[in-house]
Amino acid sequence: MQTLQTTSLQVRDNQLWILDQQALPQQKNWLPAHSVAQLVEHIHALRVRGAPLIGLSASLLLALLAEQGQTQLSESLAILRAARPTAVNLMNNLDRMKQALAQPAFATALAEEAWRLVEQDKQLCEAIATAGSVLVKPNSQLLTH
């Protein structure tokens, strides 16, 4: 899989890394999420938080596992789905990944779908920033959560 660098996710050397949300803002710790068990632990411990980030990390991990020749991808998908059952993005992303998994060339389909999801998230974030930028005046004080 190609290299990816976002604010909170990295794919390098065909491995997934997440930015530990608990260490911020004092430290920027990149943690491995090379297996379903690791990612689920990061989700449960709130090292990965926020519905979009949870959904994208699960999607990218499934695609990476498929490229590595892992089997049991349907089971992995189900385990990831159960990791945070209230995260809407996770459910939506995994529904799309499940469709890709049903394709004959599922490894390629999973990778393509994961990249589509990343690109869609990027476009949504840019649209939010563009819409919000007109509301921010000089010397404004903003509180985000």
PDB file of N, CA, C and O in Angstrom, residues 68-102:
ATOM      1  N   GLN A  68      -1.308  -8.144   2.973  1.00  0.00           N
ATOM      2  CA  GLN A  68      -0.317  -9.015   3.604  1.00  0.00           C
ATOM      3  C   GLN A  68      -0.699 -10.493   3.505  1.00  0.00           C
ATOM      4  O   GLN A  68       0.030 -11.351   3.988  1.00  0.00           O
ATOM      5  N   GLY A  69      -1.846 -10.775   2.876  1.00  0.00           N
ATOM      6  CA  GLY A  69      -2.267 -12.161   2.694  1.00  0.00           C
ATOM      7  C   GLY A  69      -2.979 -12.754   3.890  1.00  0.00           C
ATOM      8  O   GLY A  69      -3.161 -13.976   3.954  1.00  0.00           O
ATOM      9  N   GLN A  70      -3.392 -11.916   4.814  1.00  0.00           N
ATOM     10  CA  GLN A  70      -4.112 -12.415   5.988  1.00  0.00           C
ATOM     11  C   GLN A  70      -5.437 -13.042   5.558  1.00  0.00           C
ATOM     12  O   GLN A  70      -6.073 -12.603   4.617  1.00  0.00           O
ATOM     13  N   THR A  71      -5.812 -14.048   6.281  1.00  0.00           N
ATOM     14  CA  THR A  71      -7.124 -14.663   6.087  1.00  0.00           C
ATOM     15  C   THR A  71      -8.017 -14.195   7.231  1.00  0.00           C
ATOM     16  O   THR A  71      -7.615 -13.380   8.038  1.00  0.00           O
ATOM     17  N   GLN A  72      -9.192 -14.686   7.303  1.00  0.00           N
ATOM     18  CA  GLN A  72     -10.126 -14.334   8.377  1.00  0.00           C
ATOM     19  C   GLN A  72     -10.505 -12.852   8.343  1.00  0.00           C
ATOM     20  O   GLN A  72     -10.743 -12.250   9.402  1.00  0.00           O
ATOM     21  N   LEU A  73     -10.562 -12.253   7.162  1.00  0.00           N
ATOM     22  CA  LEU A  73     -10.866 -10.824   7.080  1.00  0.00           C
ATOM     23  C   LEU A  73     -12.300 -10.513   7.476  1.00  0.00           C
ATOM     24  O   LEU A  73     -12.564  -9.471   8.075  1.00  0.00           O
ATOM     25  N   SER A  74     -13.219 -11.415   7.207  1.00  0.00           N
ATOM     26  CA  SER A  74     -14.607 -11.196   7.639  1.00  0.00           C
ATOM     27  C   SER A  74     -14.693 -11.167   9.156  1.00  0.00           C
ATOM     28  O   SER A  74     -15.401 -10.332   9.735  1.00  0.00           O
ATOM     29  N   GLU A  75     -13.951 -12.047   9.794  1.00  0.00           N
ATOM     30  CA  GLU A  75     -13.929 -12.085  11.255  1.00  0.00           C
ATOM     31  C   GLU A  75     -13.264 -10.814  11.812  1.00  0.00           C
ATOM     32  O   GLU A  75     -13.729 -10.239  12.797  1.00  0.00           O
ATOM     33  N   SER A  76     -12.193 -10.384  11.164  1.00  0.00           N
ATOM     34  CA  SER A  76     -11.519  -9.155  11.580  1.00  0.00           C
ATOM     35  C   SER A  76     -12.457  -7.964  11.457  1.00  0.00           C
ATOM     36  O   SER A  76     -12.512  -7.106  12.349  1.00  0.00           O
ATOM     37  N   LEU A  77     -13.209  -7.916  10.381  1.00  0.00           N
ATOM     38  CA  LEU A  77     -14.172  -6.846  10.171  1.00  0.00           C
ATOM     39  C   LEU A  77     -15.203  -6.839  11.297  1.00  0.00           C
ATOM     40  O   LEU A  77     -15.525  -5.790  11.857  1.00  0.00           O
ATOM     41  N   ALA A  78     -15.695  -7.999  11.667  1.00  0.00           N
ATOM     42  CA  ALA A  78     -16.696  -8.097  12.736  1.00  0.00           C
ATOM     43  C   ALA A  78     -16.124  -7.658  14.085  1.00  0.00           C
ATOM     44  O   ALA A  78     -16.798  -6.971  14.862  1.00  0.00           O
ATOM     45  N   ILE A  79     -14.884  -8.027  14.350  1.00  0.00           N
ATOM     46  CA  ILE A  79     -14.239  -7.626  15.611  1.00  0.00           C
ATOM     47  C   ILE A  79     -14.061  -6.114  15.652  1.00  0.00           C
ATOM     48  O   ILE A  79     -14.334  -5.466  16.675  1.00  0.00           O
ATOM     49  N   LEU A  80     -13.631  -5.530  14.543  1.00  0.00           N
ATOM     50  CA  LEU A  80     -13.463  -4.076  14.481  1.00  0.00           C
ATOM     51  C   LEU A  80     -14.805  -3.366  14.638  1.00  0.00           C
ATOM     52  O   LEU A  80     -14.894  -2.344  15.325  1.00  0.00           O
ATOM     53  N   ARG A  81     -15.841  -3.902  14.029  1.00  0.00           N
ATOM     54  CA  ARG A  81     -17.184  -3.308  14.137  1.00  0.00           C
ATOM     55  C   ARG A  81     -17.626  -3.268  15.599  1.00  0.00           C
ATOM     56  O   ARG A  81     -18.212  -2.298  16.061  1.00  0.00           O
ATOM     57  N   ALA A  82     -17.326  -4.311  16.342  1.00  0.00           N
ATOM     58  CA  ALA A  82     -17.747  -4.395  17.742  1.00  0.00           C
ATOM     59  C   ALA A  82     -16.894  -3.527  18.669  1.00  0.00           C
ATOM     60  O   ALA A  82     -17.275  -3.295  19.819  1.00  0.00           O
ATOM     61  N   ALA A  83     -15.765  -3.033  18.185  1.00  0.00           N
ATOM     62  CA  ALA A  83     -14.854  -2.255  19.030  1.00  0.00           C
ATOM     63  C   ALA A  83     -15.482  -0.964  19.535  1.00  0.00           C
ATOM     64  O   ALA A  83     -15.195  -0.524  20.642  1.00  0.00           O
ATOM     65  N   ARG A  84     -16.311  -0.335  18.746  1.00  0.00           N
ATOM     66  CA  ARG A  84     -16.963   0.914  19.136  1.00  0.00           C
ATOM     67  C   ARG A  84     -18.304   0.967  18.404  1.00  0.00           C
ATOM     68  O   ARG A  84     -18.446   1.637  17.387  1.00  0.00           O
ATOM     69  N   PRO A  85     -19.289   0.234  18.910  1.00  0.00           N
ATOM     70  CA  PRO A  85     -20.558   0.092  18.171  1.00  0.00           C
ATOM     71  C   PRO A  85     -21.343   1.381  17.989  1.00  0.00           C
ATOM     72  O   PRO A  85     -22.262   1.415  17.182  1.00  0.00           O
ATOM     73  N   THR A  86     -20.997   2.447  18.708  1.00  0.00           N
ATOM     74  CA  THR A  86     -21.716   3.711  18.542  1.00  0.00           C
ATOM     75  C   THR A  86     -21.039   4.658  17.558  1.00  0.00           C
ATOM     76  O   THR A  86     -21.557   5.737  17.307  1.00  0.00           O
ATOM     77  N   ALA A  87     -19.896   4.279  17.021  1.00  0.00           N
ATOM     78  CA  ALA A  87     -19.170   5.147  16.084  1.00  0.00           C
ATOM     79  C   ALA A  87     -19.757   4.976  14.684  1.00  0.00           C
ATOM     80  O   ALA A  87     -19.493   3.993  13.999  1.00  0.00           O
ATOM     81  N   VAL A  88     -20.558   5.938  14.273  1.00  0.00           N
ATOM     82  CA  VAL A  88     -21.270   5.836  12.995  1.00  0.00           C
ATOM     83  C   VAL A  88     -20.307   5.697  11.822  1.00  0.00           C
ATOM     84  O   VAL A  88     -20.537   4.892  10.917  1.00  0.00           O
ATOM     85  N   ASN A  89     -19.225   6.459  11.825  1.00  0.00           N
ATOM     86  CA  ASN A  89     -18.266   6.370  10.722  1.00  0.00           C
ATOM     87  C   ASN A  89     -17.690   4.959  10.625  1.00  0.00           C
ATOM     88  O   ASN A  89     -17.474   4.455   9.523  1.00  0.00           O
ATOM     89  N   LEU A  90     -17.426   4.339  11.760  1.00  0.00           N
ATOM     90  CA  LEU A  90     -16.904   2.977  11.751  1.00  0.00           C
ATOM     91  C   LEU A  90     -17.885   2.047  11.060  1.00  0.00           C
ATOM     92  O   LEU A  90     -17.496   1.250  10.196  1.00  0.00           O
ATOM     93  N   MET A  91     -19.147   2.134  11.411  1.00  0.00           N
ATOM     94  CA  MET A  91     -20.152   1.261  10.803  1.00  0.00           C
ATOM     95  C   MET A  91     -20.263   1.522   9.298  1.00  0.00           C
ATOM     96  O   MET A  91     -20.273   0.583   8.499  1.00  0.00           O
ATOM     97  N   ASN A  92     -20.344   2.791   8.929  1.00  0.00           N
ATOM     98  CA  ASN A  92     -20.472   3.143   7.511  1.00  0.00           C
ATOM     99  C   ASN A  92     -19.253   2.694   6.713  1.00  0.00           C
ATOM    100  O   ASN A  92     -19.381   2.120   5.629  1.00  0.00           O
ATOM    101  N   ASN A  93     -18.058   2.962   7.243  1.00  0.00           N
ATOM    102  CA  ASN A  93     -16.834   2.564   6.542  1.00  0.00           C
ATOM    103  C   ASN A  93     -16.758   1.054   6.406  1.00  0.00           C
ATOM    104  O   ASN A  93     -16.412   0.536   5.335  1.00  0.00           O
ATOM    105  N   LEU A  94     -17.047   0.337   7.485  1.00  0.00           N
ATOM    106  CA  LEU A  94     -16.939  -1.121   7.430  1.00  0.00           C
ATOM    107  C   LEU A  94     -18.006  -1.737   6.527  1.00  0.00           C
ATOM    108  O   LEU A  94     -17.761  -2.783   5.926  1.00  0.00           O
ATOM    109  N   ASP A  95     -19.161  -1.091   6.397  1.00  0.00           N
ATOM    110  CA  ASP A  95     -20.152  -1.565   5.419  1.00  0.00           C
ATOM    111  C   ASP A  95     -19.576  -1.490   4.012  1.00  0.00           C
ATOM    112  O   ASP A  95     -19.754  -2.411   3.205  1.00  0.00           O
ATOM    113  N   ARG A  96     -18.875  -0.401   3.723  1.00  0.00           N
ATOM    114  CA  ARG A  96     -18.256  -0.263   2.398  1.00  0.00           C
ATOM    115  C   ARG A  96     -17.100  -1.244   2.226  1.00  0.00           C
ATOM    116  O   ARG A  96     -16.915  -1.817   1.147  1.00  0.00           O
ATOM    117  N   MET A  97     -16.337  -1.471   3.279  1.00  0.00           N
ATOM    118  CA  MET A  97     -15.234  -2.437   3.205  1.00  0.00           C
ATOM    119  C   MET A  97     -15.773  -3.857   3.038  1.00  0.00           C
ATOM    120  O   MET A  97     -15.167  -4.677   2.332  1.00  0.00           O
ATOM    121  N   LYS A  98     -16.909  -4.136   3.623  1.00  0.00           N
ATOM    122  CA  LYS A  98     -17.527  -5.463   3.481  1.00  0.00           C
ATOM    123  C   LYS A  98     -17.920  -5.706   2.025  1.00  0.00           C
ATOM    124  O   LYS A  98     -17.749  -6.814   1.504  1.00  0.00           O
ATOM    125  N   GLN A  99     -18.424  -4.683   1.357  1.00  0.00           N
ATOM    126  CA  GLN A  99     -18.748  -4.802  -0.064  1.00  0.00           C
ATOM    127  C   GLN A  99     -17.484  -5.063  -0.880  1.00  0.00           C
ATOM    128  O   GLN A  99     -17.490  -5.866  -1.811  1.00  0.00           O
ATOM    129  N   ALA A 100     -16.402  -4.379  -0.543  1.00  0.00           N
ATOM    130  CA  ALA A 100     -15.134  -4.584  -1.253  1.00  0.00           C
ATOM    131  C   ALA A 100     -14.605  -5.990  -1.001  1.00  0.00           C
ATOM    132  O   ALA A 100     -14.053  -6.629  -1.907  1.00  0.00           O
ATOM    133  N   LEU A 101     -14.796  -6.489   0.198  1.00  0.00           N
ATOM    134  CA  LEU A 101     -14.335  -7.830   0.553  1.00  0.00           C
ATOM    135  C   LEU A 101     -15.052  -8.903  -0.265  1.00  0.00           C
ATOM    136  O   LEU A 101     -14.499  -9.970  -0.520  1.00  0.00           O
ATOM    137  N   ALA A 102     -16.244  -8.611  -0.731  1.00  0.00           N
ATOM    138  CA  ALA A 102     -17.025  -9.567  -1.523  1.00  0.00           C
ATOM    139  C   ALA A 102     -16.579  -9.620  -2.985  1.00  0.00           C
ATOM    140  O   ALA A 102     -17.036 -10.488  -3.736  1.00  0.00           O
TER     141      ALA A 102
END
